[in-house]
Every structure is written in structure tokens, then in C-alpha cells.
Amino acid sequence: MTRIGIIGGGKGATLHAAAIIHTRGADLVGVGGRPGSAGELASVADCPDLSLDDLCTAADALIVAVPPPDVGGVMTAIDDRIAGGAIVKAVLVEAPFDELPEIRVPVALGANLLHAPVVRQGLREIGKMSDPHHLQMRIRQPKPDWGAHGTSAFGGPLHDPGLRLAPVLLSAAAETAVHVDVVDTKHGVHAVIELESGRKCGLDVAWVAGSAAIEIEAADDGGVILMTLDPLPRLEINGRSIPANELHPLEALGFVPQIDRLAKTAAGASVWPDAAIGSSIVGLFPPR
């Protein structure tokens, strides 16, 4: 049984708590390290509201789900406790973040959709394409209403949901991004991402009223692949819907497999995806 603690108490932390509860072989030992909302989440999840010291003492792995400006300080505090003998063996950190200091244990990037079964299938199919000439991610969602995410001070739609979902697009590209140009659109931004080979892909993101719409489209001379990611991942190849297994939403969206991967990392498996990916993505995009 892998003991997992959560630092944070907002929407992301709430989803992680539910995923841990639904993951076989994982135990939610507590949430905390933050005033206010963490205590509310602890009550809902029926687990202790613990201090950072107590979380580091009780948990094999930690999930950091705090506002971007706070991530660096929290990670440094965790590393200090590990240096002092805390048992933490792995950390998962939610993106985006302003800075990510190196620490003594593996750090995974919070990117649940990369663990979603349908998304993994779609990425494999895109990987089989012969010289794709089109790769685009389109994101439309209501302005976030948690914390500072929906404010201009936070960075606008490019940062949430843009930078949070960009790892899925770059996984589809299967290349290192080397440069990004960003232009403003009527409701958001459009980013042209240049890849190492010279190919380009696009990230089109905006805050809009109504339901969220998130999709990735790839095309080569042989056809088109479309992945729709909200509310649950769906895959179409050349206009044909690919059947998917009926799964609990937390599993279909990759939250449960992500917890399972974190538990394996704490047990000594390689970290994936490495949080350094998140740092490199943040570094590519110009400040807004």
C-alpha cells in the first residue's frame, strides 16, 4: 500500500483525493500544508488535515497542487524535510508553476490526460502517421473560478488551460519544441510552436462562455485523427468513432492511472512524465 499525501485544497487537490480513494493499492494519508481549503477537503475526503511536517512523515509520495507562485517554496520545504530524514520517495506537481527547484527525489508532472487510456491510444495512432502536415490543439473553456487562475495577473488563458494541457500536444508532436510565437485573438491566444525538425504545431486557447471544448487534430496525406478530450476522451479516425471501454470518469480522464504511476515511481520505477517537461514548456512561452 502506497501512502500518499496532498498539499493543497483546491479543485486539483480535490480530484487527486478522489483518484487516490479509487486507486487500488493507494491510501490517502492526509491533506494539508495550506490554510482554509485544505481543511475543508480533509473533511470531505474523511482524512486528517496535516501540517507539512506531518505529511512528509506519513507519506511515501506527495502531490503538490498549489497556486503557481507557491510551488517553488513548497518544493524547497519538502526537500528540506527529506534532507532531514522524511520518508517521501516521489512527488507529483501540478502545472503550471513559476519555478521548480530540483529536489532529492523523482518529481512527476501532473498531466492526467497523458495517462488516459483513450488519449494514449490516440497518441499511438498519431505516432503511426506518415509525415503529418497538420497538428493543432484547440481549447475553449469558461474562465477558471478557482484561486487566481481566472485573473490577468495569473497570465490569462495561455497559462490555464494552455500551459496545463500543452504536454498532451507536445506528446503528439513527439519532438522537442524550440521556439514559440504567440499572438492575441479575439477571446484568447494562438501559439505557433516550432519543433526541432522545423515542423510546426498550433495551440489555440480561449476563455469562452458555455461548455468546455478541448480537442487535438492531426492529419497526413492518408487521413485525419481527432481526439476530443472533454468531458471524457473520445477518438475518431477518418471520421469513424473508435469504441472505448466503459470506465469510471476518474479512470477515463487518467487520474487513477496517474496515481498508480506515482505509486510505482515511489517504489522505484522511472518517473513519467518528468516535471522537467513542465519547466521547459513554461520557459518556451513568453511572459504575458
Coordinates of C-alpha atoms in Angstrom, one line a residue:
M1 CA 0.0 0.0 0.0
T2 CA 1.4 3.4 -1.1
R3 CA 0.7 6.2 1.3
I4 CA 0.0 9.4 -0.5
G5 CA -0.5 12.9 0.9
I6 CA -1.8 16.1 -0.8
I7 CA -0.5 19.6 -0.3
G8 CA -3.3 21.9 -1.4
G9 CA -7.1 22.1 -1.1
G10 CA -8.5 23.5 -4.4
K11 CA -10.0 21.8 -7.4
G12 CA -6.9 20.0 -8.5
A13 CA -6.3 18.6 -5.0
T14 CA -9.9 17.5 -4.8
L15 CA -9.6 15.5 -8.0
H16 CA -6.4 13.9 -6.8
A17 CA -8.0 13.0 -3.5
A18 CA -10.9 11.3 -5.2
A19 CA -8.5 9.4 -7.5
I20 CA -6.4 8.1 -4.6
I21 CA -9.5 6.8 -2.9
H22 CA -10.4 5.0 -6.2
T23 CA -6.9 3.6 -6.8
R24 CA -6.2 0.0 -5.6
G25 CA -3.0 -0.1 -3.6
A26 CA -3.1 3.6 -2.6
D27 CA -4.0 5.2 0.7
L28 CA -4.8 8.9 1.2
V29 CA -3.0 9.6 4.5
G30 CA -3.9 13.2 4.7
V31 CA -4.2 16.6 3.0
G32 CA -2.9 19.9 4.3
G33 CA 0.1 22.2 4.3
R34 CA -2.3 25.0 3.4
P35 CA -4.8 27.1 5.5
G36 CA -8.5 27.0 4.9
S37 CA -9.4 24.9 1.8
A38 CA -7.2 22.0 2.8
G39 CA -9.2 21.6 6.0
E40 CA -12.4 21.6 4.0
L41 CA -11.0 18.9 1.6
A42 CA -9.9 16.8 4.6
S43 CA -13.4 16.8 5.9
V44 CA -14.9 15.8 2.6
A45 CA -12.3 13.1 1.9
D46 CA -12.6 11.8 5.5
C47 CA -8.8 12.0 6.1
P48 CA -6.6 14.1 8.5
D49 CA -5.7 17.7 7.9
L50 CA -2.0 17.6 8.4
S51 CA 0.9 20.0 8.6
L52 CA 3.6 19.8 6.0
D53 CA 5.9 18.2 8.6
D54 CA 3.3 15.5 9.4
L55 CA 2.6 14.9 5.7
C56 CA 6.3 14.4 5.0
T57 CA 6.5 12.0 7.9
A58 CA 3.4 9.9 6.9
A59 CA 3.6 9.8 3.1
D60 CA 5.6 7.7 0.7
A61 CA 4.6 10.2 -2.1
L62 CA 3.2 13.7 -2.1
I63 CA 1.1 15.6 -4.6
V64 CA 1.6 19.4 -4.8
A65 CA -1.5 21.2 -6.0
V66 CA -1.0 24.8 -5.0
P67 CA -1.0 28.2 -7.0
P68 CA 1.9 28.6 -9.4
P69 CA 3.8 31.3 -7.3
D70 CA 3.8 28.9 -4.3
V71 CA 5.2 25.8 -6.0
G72 CA 8.8 26.7 -5.6
G73 CA 8.6 27.4 -1.9
V74 CA 6.6 24.2 -1.2
M75 CA 9.1 22.1 -3.2
T76 CA 12.0 23.6 -1.3
A77 CA 10.3 22.9 2.0
I78 CA 9.6 19.3 1.0
D79 CA 13.3 18.8 0.1
D80 CA 14.4 20.3 3.4
R81 CA 12.3 17.7 5.2
I82 CA 13.6 14.9 3.0
A83 CA 17.2 16.0 3.8
G84 CA 16.2 15.8 7.5
G85 CA 15.0 12.2 7.1
A86 CA 11.4 12.3 5.8
I87 CA 10.3 9.2 4.0
V88 CA 8.9 10.8 0.9
K89 CA 10.2 8.9 -2.2
A90 CA 8.4 10.7 -5.0
V91 CA 6.4 13.9 -5.7
L92 CA 3.8 14.9 -8.4
V93 CA 3.4 18.6 -9.0
E94 CA 0.6 20.2 -10.9
A95 CA 1.4 22.7 -13.7
P96 CA 1.8 25.4 -14.4
F97 CA 4.4 26.7 -12.0
D98 CA 6.6 29.8 -11.8
E99 CA 9.7 27.8 -10.7
L100 CA 10.6 24.3 -10.0
P101 CA 13.7 23.7 -7.8
E102 CA 15.5 20.4 -8.0
I103 CA 14.9 18.1 -5.1
R104 CA 16.3 14.8 -3.9
V105 CA 13.5 12.5 -5.2
P106 CA 11.8 12.0 -8.6
V107 CA 9.2 14.6 -9.5
A108 CA 6.4 13.8 -11.9
L109 CA 4.4 16.4 -13.9
G110 CA 0.7 16.4 -13.1
A111 CA -0.7 15.6 -16.6
N112 CA -3.6 13.3 -16.1
L113 CA -4.7 13.2 -19.7
L114 CA -1.4 11.6 -20.7
H115 CA -2.4 8.6 -18.6
A116 CA -5.9 8.4 -20.0
P117 CA -6.4 5.2 -22.0
V118 CA -8.1 6.8 -25.0
V119 CA -5.5 9.6 -25.2
R120 CA -2.7 7.0 -25.0
Q121 CA -4.4 5.1 -27.9
G122 CA -4.8 8.3 -29.9
L123 CA -1.1 9.3 -29.3
R124 CA -0.1 5.9 -30.6
E125 CA -2.2 6.3 -33.7
I126 CA -0.8 9.8 -34.4
G127 CA 2.7 8.3 -34.0
K128 CA 2.0 5.9 -36.8
M129 CA 1.2 8.8 -39.2
S130 CA 3.5 9.3 -42.2
D131 CA 4.9 12.9 -42.1
P132 CA 1.8 14.7 -40.6
H133 CA 1.4 18.2 -42.0
H134 CA -1.2 19.4 -39.5
L135 CA -1.2 19.2 -35.7
Q136 CA -3.4 21.5 -33.7
M137 CA -4.8 21.7 -30.2
R138 CA -7.9 23.8 -29.7
I139 CA -9.1 24.7 -26.2
R140 CA -12.3 26.5 -25.3
Q141 CA -13.3 26.7 -21.7
P142 CA -15.1 29.1 -19.2
K143 CA -12.8 31.4 -17.3
P144 CA -11.4 29.5 -14.2
D145 CA -13.1 30.5 -11.0
W146 CA -10.6 28.9 -8.6
G147 CA -7.8 31.0 -6.9
A148 CA -6.1 33.5 -9.2
H149 CA -6.4 31.3 -12.3
G150 CA -9.1 33.4 -13.9
T151 CA -7.3 36.8 -13.5
S152 CA -4.9 38.6 -15.8
A153 CA -2.3 38.6 -13.0
F154 CA -2.2 34.8 -13.4
G155 CA -1.4 35.0 -17.1
G156 CA -4.7 34.6 -18.9
P157 CA -5.9 31.6 -20.9
L158 CA -2.4 30.8 -22.2
H159 CA -1.4 29.7 -18.7
D160 CA -4.6 28.0 -17.7
P161 CA -5.6 25.9 -19.5
G162 CA -2.9 26.4 -22.2
L163 CA 0.3 25.5 -20.4
R164 CA -1.5 22.9 -18.3
L165 CA -2.6 21.0 -21.4
A166 CA 0.4 21.7 -23.7
P167 CA 2.2 18.5 -22.7
V168 CA -0.5 16.5 -24.5
L169 CA 0.1 18.4 -27.7
L170 CA 3.8 18.1 -27.5
S171 CA 3.5 14.3 -26.8
A172 CA 1.5 14.1 -30.0
A173 CA 4.3 16.0 -31.8
A174 CA 6.9 13.6 -30.4
E175 CA 9.5 16.2 -30.9
T176 CA 11.3 18.8 -28.8
A177 CA 9.8 22.3 -29.1
V178 CA 12.4 25.0 -29.8
H179 CA 10.5 28.3 -30.2
V180 CA 7.0 29.7 -29.7
D181 CA 5.3 32.7 -31.3
V182 CA 2.2 33.9 -29.5
V183 CA -0.5 36.3 -31.0
D184 CA -3.6 37.5 -29.4
T185 CA -7.0 36.5 -30.7
K186 CA -10.5 37.9 -30.0
H187 CA -11.0 35.7 -26.9
G188 CA -7.6 34.3 -26.2
V189 CA -4.3 33.5 -27.8
H190 CA -2.9 31.4 -30.7
A191 CA 0.6 29.9 -30.2
V192 CA 2.7 28.6 -33.1
I193 CA 5.2 26.1 -31.8
E194 CA 8.3 25.3 -33.8
L195 CA 9.7 21.8 -33.4
E196 CA 13.2 20.6 -33.6
S197 CA 12.7 19.3 -37.2
G198 CA 11.3 22.6 -38.4
R199 CA 7.7 21.3 -38.3
K200 CA 5.1 23.5 -36.6
C201 CA 2.1 22.8 -34.5
G202 CA -0.5 25.1 -33.1
L203 CA -2.1 25.8 -29.7
D204 CA -5.3 27.8 -29.9
V205 CA -6.8 28.6 -26.5
A206 CA -9.5 30.9 -25.2
W207 CA -11.8 31.6 -22.3
V208 CA -15.4 31.5 -23.5
A209 CA -18.9 31.2 -22.0
G210 CA -20.6 27.8 -22.0
S211 CA -19.3 24.3 -22.1
A212 CA -15.6 23.4 -22.5
A213 CA -14.3 22.0 -25.8
I214 CA -10.8 20.5 -26.0
E215 CA -9.5 18.6 -29.0
I216 CA -6.4 17.6 -30.8
E217 CA -6.4 17.2 -34.6
A218 CA -3.7 15.6 -36.7
A219 CA -3.6 15.0 -40.4
D220 CA -1.3 13.5 -43.0
D221 CA -1.9 12.6 -46.6
G222 CA -3.6 9.4 -45.5
G223 CA -6.2 10.8 -43.2
V224 CA -7.3 12.7 -40.1
I225 CA -7.2 11.8 -36.4
L226 CA -9.4 13.7 -33.9
M227 CA -9.2 13.4 -30.1
T228 CA -11.9 15.1 -28.1
L229 CA -10.8 15.4 -24.5
D230 CA -13.8 16.9 -22.7
P231 CA -15.9 15.8 -20.9
L232 CA -14.4 12.4 -21.5
P233 CA -11.8 11.4 -24.1
R234 CA -13.1 10.2 -27.4
L235 CA -11.2 9.2 -30.6
E236 CA -12.1 9.5 -34.2
I237 CA -10.0 8.2 -37.1
N238 CA -11.1 9.4 -40.6
G239 CA -14.5 10.3 -39.2
R240 CA -15.0 6.9 -37.6
S241 CA -15.6 6.8 -33.9
I242 CA -13.3 4.3 -32.1
P243 CA -15.2 2.4 -29.4
A244 CA -13.8 2.8 -25.9
N245 CA -14.2 0.7 -22.7
E246 CA -16.7 2.0 -20.1
L247 CA -14.6 3.3 -17.3
H248 CA -15.2 5.4 -14.2
P249 CA -14.6 9.1 -15.2
L250 CA -11.6 9.4 -12.9
E251 CA -10.0 6.4 -14.7
A252 CA -11.1 7.6 -18.2
L253 CA -9.6 11.0 -17.6
G254 CA -6.3 9.5 -16.4
F255 CA -6.4 10.5 -12.8
V256 CA -6.5 6.9 -11.4
P257 CA -3.7 5.7 -13.8
Q258 CA -1.7 8.7 -12.8
I259 CA -1.9 7.8 -9.1
D260 CA -0.9 4.2 -10.0
R261 CA 2.1 5.5 -11.8
L262 CA 3.1 7.8 -8.9
A263 CA 2.9 4.8 -6.6
K264 CA 5.2 2.8 -8.9
T265 CA 7.6 5.7 -9.0
A266 CA 7.7 5.8 -5.2
A267 CA 8.5 2.1 -5.3
G268 CA 11.5 2.7 -7.6
A269 CA 10.1 2.8 -11.2
S270 CA 11.2 5.5 -13.6
V271 CA 9.3 8.8 -13.3
W272 CA 6.9 9.7 -16.2
P273 CA 6.3 12.3 -17.3
D274 CA 9.2 14.1 -15.7
A275 CA 8.3 17.5 -14.2
A276 CA 11.2 19.0 -16.1
I277 CA 8.9 18.9 -19.2
G278 CA 6.7 21.4 -17.5
S279 CA 9.7 23.7 -16.8
S280 CA 10.8 23.5 -20.4
I281 CA 7.3 24.4 -21.6
V282 CA 7.0 27.4 -19.3
G283 CA 10.4 28.5 -20.4
L284 CA 9.4 28.4 -24.1
F285 CA 6.4 30.6 -23.8
P286 CA 7.0 34.4 -23.5
P287 CA 5.7 36.1 -20.3
R288 CA 2.2 37.6 -20.8

